[in-house]
């Protein structure tokens, strides 16, 4: 049966009802604390926005709160690297396979030969991908990621949360270890600290769920902005992103999420989830209390329930 979202008057009540049902579960999660600045988020916040192909956006809850994209930004550094270098060069330094390990795991980097990170959604893979972005300096490379997000969201005020950026930069020993290991193995070339800086900066780009759903609908629409009709991302690269979202977007919970929600999605430890329902809609969710896999606890439950309610699974 086709989903019920065609009934416009039902959209907000449905989103509200699901929000009420799942938000108490946020209590069972915890906000990320390994980036100290993130521990200041309010664990009970829950915001959701849905943007349809006609550009109409519906929001409930804390949809105006800004949060840092964190790992969601890995999709957009990947897109810029693909546009700068093409898939052959990108997939020479990063693989296409899920890991079954946590997002910051170091173990397979050494045990797999060649020492290539398994995919661009884990930290090691995203750091390797960031090293491929062309530009005179870190600012120019960051601006390419930011400009793409501004065009996709239509929000030209998007920027970096300097507090979160500095907080991550000061505490990122694990990511430094990954990056220096990759430099030693010949995966990363150039100045490792510059590569890390670009990675921390793009992870610290701030947005609301309204921005995220507007960005997600462009991926859902094969790279074409649904209103301006501009092709912002080549369709082939939008397809690569959505494939990674299904196989690796929720880390070592991607299999369960594919079964329970069936929507290409990418999470971040800031509490955001970007979800793209192919040829239908973009969804942005924000709930900073995380589950043990580092995904928004209430956010995952919200998407699972919405998927059932509107019949959104792609499988
Ligand atoms: O590198 C980190 O640890 C963070 N900047 C991003 C990690 C992240 O968002 C994992 N997502 N669930």
Short mmCIF file of C-alpha atoms in Angstrom, two decimals, residues 27-314:
data_model
loop_
_atom_site.label_atom_id
_atom_site.label_comp_id
_atom_site.label_asym_id
_atom_site.label_seq_id
_atom_site.Cartn_x
_atom_site.Cartn_y
_atom_site.Cartn_z
CA UNK A 27 16.42 8.68 28.73
CA UNK A 28 18.12 5.37 28.01
CA UNK A 29 20.77 7.06 25.87
CA UNK A 30 23.71 9.31 26.58
CA UNK A 31 25.06 12.40 24.88
CA UNK A 32 28.56 12.04 23.44
CA UNK A 33 31.18 13.16 25.93
CA UNK A 34 34.45 12.18 24.24
CA UNK A 35 34.19 15.54 22.46
CA UNK A 36 33.70 17.57 25.67
CA UNK A 37 31.69 20.38 24.07
CA UNK A 38 29.03 17.89 22.87
CA UNK A 39 28.24 16.91 26.47
CA UNK A 40 26.50 20.30 26.85
CA UNK A 41 23.59 19.18 24.58
CA UNK A 42 20.17 18.61 26.14
CA UNK A 43 19.55 14.86 26.04
CA UNK A 44 15.76 15.15 25.80
CA UNK A 45 15.72 17.34 22.67
CA UNK A 46 14.03 15.71 19.72
CA UNK A 47 13.43 17.53 16.45
CA UNK A 48 12.29 16.22 13.08
CA UNK A 49 11.85 17.77 9.64
CA UNK A 50 10.59 16.17 6.46
CA UNK A 51 11.07 17.80 3.04
CA UNK A 52 9.13 16.47 0.07
CA UNK A 53 10.10 16.68 -3.59
CA UNK A 54 7.85 19.72 -4.04
CA UNK A 55 9.97 21.55 -1.45
CA UNK A 56 7.29 21.53 1.26
CA UNK A 57 8.86 21.02 4.70
CA UNK A 58 7.06 19.84 7.84
CA UNK A 59 8.74 20.06 11.24
CA UNK A 60 7.97 19.08 14.82
CA UNK A 61 9.82 19.45 18.11
CA UNK A 62 13.29 20.93 18.38
CA UNK A 63 13.70 21.50 14.66
CA UNK A 64 15.23 24.97 15.08
CA UNK A 65 18.07 23.80 17.34
CA UNK A 66 21.47 23.81 15.75
CA UNK A 67 23.71 20.79 16.14
CA UNK A 68 27.01 19.78 14.56
CA UNK A 69 26.80 17.38 11.63
CA UNK A 70 29.76 15.24 12.81
CA UNK A 71 29.75 12.04 10.76
CA UNK A 72 26.87 13.22 8.57
CA UNK A 73 29.43 15.59 7.01
CA UNK A 74 31.40 12.54 5.77
CA UNK A 75 28.88 12.26 2.91
CA UNK A 76 29.75 15.72 1.69
CA UNK A 77 33.53 15.46 1.99
CA UNK A 78 33.11 12.23 -0.01
CA UNK A 79 31.07 14.06 -2.65
CA UNK A 80 33.67 16.82 -2.98
CA UNK A 81 36.49 14.26 -3.19
CA UNK A 82 34.56 12.37 -5.89
CA UNK A 83 34.00 15.60 -7.83
CA UNK A 84 37.67 16.62 -7.42
CA UNK A 85 39.29 13.27 -8.18
CA UNK A 86 36.76 10.81 -9.62
CA UNK A 87 35.87 7.38 -8.19
CA UNK A 88 39.08 5.58 -9.27
CA UNK A 89 41.33 7.84 -7.20
CA UNK A 90 38.93 7.91 -4.25
CA UNK A 91 38.52 4.14 -4.11
CA UNK A 92 42.28 3.71 -4.35
CA UNK A 93 42.51 5.01 -0.75
CA UNK A 94 39.21 3.80 0.73
CA UNK A 95 37.12 0.65 0.31
CA UNK A 96 33.40 -0.01 -0.26
CA UNK A 97 32.69 -2.54 2.49
CA UNK A 98 30.98 -2.30 5.89
CA UNK A 99 33.20 -3.06 8.89
CA UNK A 100 31.01 -4.47 11.64
CA UNK A 101 33.23 -2.42 13.97
CA UNK A 102 32.60 0.86 15.82
CA UNK A 103 33.10 4.12 13.90
CA UNK A 104 36.48 4.94 15.44
CA UNK A 105 37.94 1.43 15.40
CA UNK A 106 41.62 1.08 14.55
CA UNK A 107 41.84 -2.71 14.49
CA UNK A 108 41.20 -3.49 10.80
CA UNK A 109 43.51 -0.75 9.58
CA UNK A 110 46.46 -2.88 10.58
CA UNK A 111 45.11 -6.36 10.02
CA UNK A 112 43.75 -5.78 6.49
CA UNK A 113 46.23 -5.64 3.61
CA UNK A 114 46.56 -3.14 2.00
CA UNK A 115 46.05 -0.94 5.10
CA UNK A 116 43.17 0.86 3.41
CA UNK A 117 40.16 1.91 5.54
CA UNK A 118 37.16 -0.26 4.67
CA UNK A 119 34.74 2.56 3.81
CA UNK A 120 34.41 6.37 3.82
CA UNK A 121 31.81 6.49 6.63
CA UNK A 122 34.13 5.31 9.44
CA UNK A 123 36.56 7.87 10.85
CA UNK A 124 39.66 6.42 9.19
CA UNK A 125 37.96 6.35 5.79
CA UNK A 126 36.60 9.87 6.09
CA UNK A 127 40.01 11.21 7.13
CA UNK A 128 41.58 9.51 4.09
CA UNK A 129 38.85 10.99 1.86
CA UNK A 130 39.38 14.49 3.30
CA UNK A 131 43.04 14.24 2.31
CA UNK A 132 41.95 14.07 -1.35
CA UNK A 133 40.02 17.35 -1.40
CA UNK A 134 41.86 19.86 -3.57
CA UNK A 135 42.47 23.46 -2.51
CA UNK A 136 45.27 25.91 -1.75
CA UNK A 137 44.73 25.67 2.00
CA UNK A 138 42.42 24.16 4.61
CA UNK A 139 40.00 27.10 4.40
CA UNK A 140 39.57 26.74 0.64
CA UNK A 141 38.93 23.00 1.00
CA UNK A 142 36.45 23.53 3.84
CA UNK A 143 34.66 26.20 1.79
CA UNK A 144 34.02 23.64 -0.96
CA UNK A 145 32.21 21.37 1.52
CA UNK A 146 30.35 24.31 3.05
CA UNK A 147 29.34 25.77 -0.33
CA UNK A 148 27.87 22.44 -1.41
CA UNK A 149 25.87 22.23 1.82
CA UNK A 150 24.70 25.83 1.41
CA UNK A 151 23.49 25.14 -2.11
CA UNK A 152 21.78 21.90 -1.14
CA UNK A 153 20.08 23.38 1.96
CA UNK A 154 19.38 26.83 0.50
CA UNK A 155 20.75 28.17 3.80
CA UNK A 156 23.68 30.43 3.03
CA UNK A 157 24.40 31.15 6.70
CA UNK A 158 25.70 27.64 7.46
CA UNK A 159 29.04 27.67 9.26
CA UNK A 160 31.34 25.94 11.72
CA UNK A 161 30.73 25.80 15.48
CA UNK A 162 34.15 26.96 16.63
CA UNK A 163 33.68 25.65 20.19
CA UNK A 164 32.94 22.12 19.03
CA UNK A 165 35.77 22.27 16.47
CA UNK A 166 38.33 23.35 19.08
CA UNK A 167 36.99 20.85 21.60
CA UNK A 168 37.40 17.98 19.14
CA UNK A 169 40.82 19.19 17.94
CA UNK A 170 42.08 19.27 21.54
CA UNK A 171 40.93 15.75 22.38
CA UNK A 172 41.25 13.78 19.11
CA UNK A 173 44.07 11.41 20.02
CA UNK A 174 42.28 8.43 18.51
CA UNK A 175 41.72 10.17 15.16
CA UNK A 176 45.34 11.39 15.22
CA UNK A 177 46.47 7.79 15.72
CA UNK A 178 44.36 6.66 12.74
CA UNK A 179 45.68 9.48 10.54
CA UNK A 180 49.37 9.02 11.39
CA UNK A 181 49.05 5.28 10.88
CA UNK A 182 47.58 5.95 7.43
CA UNK A 183 50.38 8.40 6.61
CA UNK A 184 52.93 5.76 7.59
CA UNK A 185 51.16 3.21 5.36
CA UNK A 186 51.09 5.56 2.36
CA UNK A 187 47.29 6.02 2.33
CA UNK A 188 47.50 9.70 3.28
CA UNK A 189 49.96 12.07 1.68
CA UNK A 190 50.89 15.57 2.76
CA UNK A 191 50.48 17.34 6.09
CA UNK A 192 48.55 15.09 8.49
CA UNK A 193 47.61 17.92 10.86
CA UNK A 194 46.09 19.87 7.94
CA UNK A 195 44.07 16.82 6.88
CA UNK A 196 42.83 16.36 10.45
CA UNK A 197 42.01 20.03 10.75
CA UNK A 198 39.82 19.89 7.63
CA UNK A 199 38.13 16.77 9.00
CA UNK A 200 37.41 18.36 12.43
CA UNK A 201 36.14 21.52 10.72
CA UNK A 202 33.70 19.76 8.41
CA UNK A 203 32.47 17.59 11.30
CA UNK A 204 31.75 20.81 13.22
CA UNK A 205 29.49 22.37 10.56
CA UNK A 206 26.23 23.29 12.30
CA UNK A 207 22.72 22.84 10.93
CA UNK A 208 19.11 22.36 12.01
CA UNK A 209 16.86 19.43 11.07
CA UNK A 210 15.25 21.75 8.49
CA UNK A 211 18.63 22.23 6.82
CA UNK A 212 19.32 18.50 7.00
CA UNK A 213 15.98 17.46 5.47
CA UNK A 214 16.50 19.99 2.65
CA UNK A 215 19.97 18.55 2.00
CA UNK A 216 18.66 14.98 2.21
CA UNK A 217 15.93 15.57 -0.37
CA UNK A 218 18.58 16.54 -2.96
CA UNK A 219 20.22 13.13 -2.50
CA UNK A 220 16.76 11.52 -2.61
CA UNK A 221 16.18 13.36 -5.90
CA UNK A 222 19.35 11.99 -7.52
CA UNK A 223 21.43 15.12 -6.92
CA UNK A 224 18.92 17.57 -8.40
CA UNK A 225 17.65 20.39 -6.20
CA UNK A 226 13.89 19.76 -6.32
CA UNK A 227 12.95 23.42 -6.67
CA UNK A 228 15.74 25.12 -8.64
CA UNK A 229 16.18 21.91 -10.72
CA UNK A 230 19.93 22.48 -10.56
CA UNK A 231 22.03 19.31 -10.73
CA UNK A 232 24.15 19.96 -7.62
CA UNK A 233 25.65 16.48 -7.41
CA UNK A 234 26.20 14.06 -10.33
CA UNK A 235 23.51 11.33 -10.09
CA UNK A 236 26.20 8.63 -10.03
CA UNK A 237 27.74 10.18 -6.90
CA UNK A 238 24.35 10.62 -5.20
CA UNK A 239 23.86 6.88 -5.84
CA UNK A 240 27.27 6.07 -4.29
CA UNK A 241 26.30 8.10 -1.19
CA UNK A 242 22.94 6.36 -0.78
CA UNK A 243 24.59 2.95 -1.17
CA UNK A 244 27.07 3.76 1.60
CA UNK A 245 24.21 5.09 3.73
CA UNK A 246 22.49 1.70 3.49
CA UNK A 247 25.58 -0.44 4.08
CA UNK A 248 27.62 1.72 6.48
CA UNK A 249 25.60 4.83 7.43
CA UNK A 250 24.62 3.60 10.89
CA UNK A 251 27.96 1.85 11.51
CA UNK A 252 27.69 -1.57 13.12
CA UNK A 253 23.94 -1.09 13.43
CA UNK A 254 23.46 -0.66 9.66
CA UNK A 255 22.10 -4.19 9.17
CA UNK A 256 19.46 -3.84 11.88
CA UNK A 257 18.48 -0.39 10.60
CA UNK A 258 18.11 -1.73 7.05
CA UNK A 259 15.70 -4.36 8.34
CA UNK A 260 13.79 -2.16 10.80
CA UNK A 261 13.62 1.11 8.80
CA UNK A 262 14.96 0.32 5.32
CA UNK A 263 15.93 3.94 4.58
CA UNK A 264 19.38 5.12 3.42
CA UNK A 265 20.59 7.17 6.41
CA UNK A 266 23.72 8.64 7.96
CA UNK A 267 24.12 9.41 11.65
CA UNK A 268 26.47 11.68 13.59
CA UNK A 269 27.53 11.72 17.25
CA UNK A 270 26.08 15.23 17.52
CA UNK A 271 22.71 13.41 17.54
CA UNK A 272 21.70 14.09 13.96
CA UNK A 273 20.50 11.64 11.32
CA UNK A 274 20.14 12.50 7.63
CA UNK A 275 17.80 10.13 5.79
CA UNK A 276 16.97 10.09 2.07
CA UNK A 277 13.98 8.11 0.82
CA UNK A 278 14.77 7.69 -2.88
CA UNK A 279 12.47 9.75 -5.13
CA UNK A 280 10.22 10.61 -2.19
CA UNK A 281 11.60 12.77 0.63
CA UNK A 282 14.47 13.93 2.80
CA UNK A 283 14.32 13.60 6.58
CA UNK A 284 16.39 15.32 9.27
CA UNK A 285 16.28 14.11 12.87
CA UNK A 286 18.03 15.50 15.94
CA UNK A 287 18.15 13.76 19.32
CA UNK A 288 21.53 13.98 21.06
CA UNK A 289 21.11 11.05 23.48
CA UNK A 290 22.93 8.22 21.69
CA UNK A 291 22.62 4.44 21.83
CA UNK A 292 25.61 2.16 22.37
CA UNK A 293 26.47 2.25 18.64
CA UNK A 294 26.76 6.05 18.63
CA UNK A 295 23.47 6.67 16.80
CA UNK A 296 20.66 8.92 18.11
CA UNK A 297 18.55 6.58 20.24
CA UNK A 298 15.20 8.33 19.82
CA UNK A 299 16.15 9.32 16.26
CA UNK A 300 16.56 5.70 15.19
CA UNK A 301 13.25 4.75 16.84
CA UNK A 302 11.56 7.71 15.15
CA UNK A 303 12.75 6.67 11.70
CA UNK A 304 11.75 3.04 12.28
CA UNK A 305 8.24 4.07 13.27
CA UNK A 306 7.86 6.62 10.48
CA UNK A 307 9.04 4.05 7.95
CA UNK A 308 6.33 1.63 9.07
CA UNK A 309 3.65 4.33 9.19
CA UNK A 310 4.41 5.64 5.70
CA UNK A 311 5.71 2.43 4.16
CA UNK A 312 9.10 3.93 3.35
CA UNK A 313 11.38 0.88 3.29
CA UNK A 314 13.22 0.62 -0.02
#
